[in-house]
Short mmCIF file of C-alpha atoms in Angstrom, two decimals:
data_model
loop_
_atom_site.label_atom_id
_atom_site.label_comp_id
_atom_site.label_asym_id
_atom_site.label_seq_id
_atom_site.Cartn_x
_atom_site.Cartn_y
_atom_site.Cartn_z
CA ALA A 1 40.04 110.22 10.34
CA HIS A 2 37.98 109.23 12.87
CA PHE A 3 38.00 106.20 13.87
CA MET A 4 34.63 105.92 15.59
CA ALA A 5 32.90 108.38 13.80
CA ASP A 6 33.29 105.61 11.13
CA VAL A 7 32.25 102.96 12.77
CA LEU A 8 29.33 104.49 13.98
CA MET A 9 28.23 106.04 9.98
CA GLU A 10 28.97 102.48 9.00
CA VAL A 11 26.89 100.62 11.55
CA GLY A 12 24.31 103.22 10.67
CA ARG A 13 25.03 101.93 7.37
CA ALA A 14 24.90 97.97 8.14
CA ARG A 15 22.00 98.35 9.87
CA ALA A 16 19.69 99.51 7.15
CA ALA A 17 21.25 97.06 4.38
CA TRP A 18 20.95 93.83 6.97
CA PRO A 19 17.92 94.64 9.47
CA GLN A 20 17.93 92.28 12.60
CA PRO A 21 17.04 89.11 12.40
CA ASN A 22 20.57 89.05 10.76
CA LYS A 23 23.59 87.04 11.74
CA THR A 24 26.17 88.80 13.28
CA LEU A 25 27.70 87.36 14.51
CA ALA A 26 28.39 85.05 11.52
CA ALA A 27 29.04 88.27 9.91
CA LEU A 28 31.82 89.33 12.19
CA GLY A 29 33.51 86.44 11.59
CA GLU A 30 33.50 87.28 7.72
CA GLU A 31 34.73 90.55 8.16
CA HIS A 32 37.75 90.00 10.13
CA GLY A 33 38.42 87.26 7.84
CA GLU A 34 38.07 90.62 5.62
CA VAL A 35 40.39 92.69 7.33
CA ASN A 36 43.17 89.68 7.34
CA LYS A 37 42.97 89.25 4.25
CA ALA A 38 43.65 93.02 3.57
CA LEU A 39 46.39 93.54 5.42
CA LEU A 40 47.67 89.90 3.75
CA ASP A 41 47.30 91.57 0.37
CA MET A 42 48.58 94.84 1.20
CA ASP A 43 51.63 92.59 2.39
CA VAL A 44 52.27 91.67 -1.88
CA GLY A 45 50.86 94.77 -3.29
CA LYS A 46 47.29 94.04 -3.79
CA ALA A 47 45.89 95.57 -1.65
CA THR A 48 46.37 99.51 0.54
CA ALA A 49 47.16 101.22 3.68
CA ASP A 50 43.12 102.03 3.21
CA ASP A 51 41.50 98.86 1.94
CA VAL A 52 42.74 97.54 5.71
CA TYR A 53 41.19 100.58 7.17
CA LYS A 54 38.07 100.37 5.65
CA GLU A 55 37.81 96.20 6.34
CA ALA A 56 39.11 97.15 10.23
CA VAL A 57 36.29 100.07 10.49
CA GLN A 58 33.47 97.30 9.25
CA THR A 59 34.31 94.66 11.65
CA ALA A 60 34.69 97.43 14.49
CA ALA A 61 31.05 97.85 13.38
CA MET A 62 29.73 94.67 13.10
CA ALA A 63 31.74 93.69 16.93
CA ALA A 64 29.75 96.87 17.82
CA ARG A 65 26.08 94.70 16.46
CA VAL A 66 26.71 92.23 18.39
CA ALA A 67 27.51 94.19 21.50
CA ILE A 68 24.49 96.14 20.34
CA GLU A 69 21.52 93.82 19.34
CA GLY A 70 23.10 90.44 20.22
CA ASP A 71 22.33 87.63 17.55
CA PRO A 72 19.32 85.84 17.41
CA GLN A 73 20.60 82.88 17.10
CA PHE A 74 22.34 83.05 20.05
CA PRO A 75 18.75 84.28 22.04
CA LEU A 76 20.24 84.03 26.16
CA TYR A 77 21.97 88.00 24.92
CA LYS A 78 19.82 90.22 23.71
CA GLY A 79 22.10 92.73 23.55
CA ARG A 80 22.58 96.47 25.27
#
């Protein structure tokens, strides 16, 4: 798999589903928690490596959105 290509596709999907204004920082925190949970679940046989990868892609996509778009809750940073 091509991680960065998957991240770019996820950024596009997420932008379409949740356009700005969107609480991107809160969503990043949520995704971070989900990748943690997937890793912990994998350790006890309740998730797969594919689950971890999917959550990592979603986390990276939200980090990209914070960097590119900013978060309207924090108006001093407009993104780049």
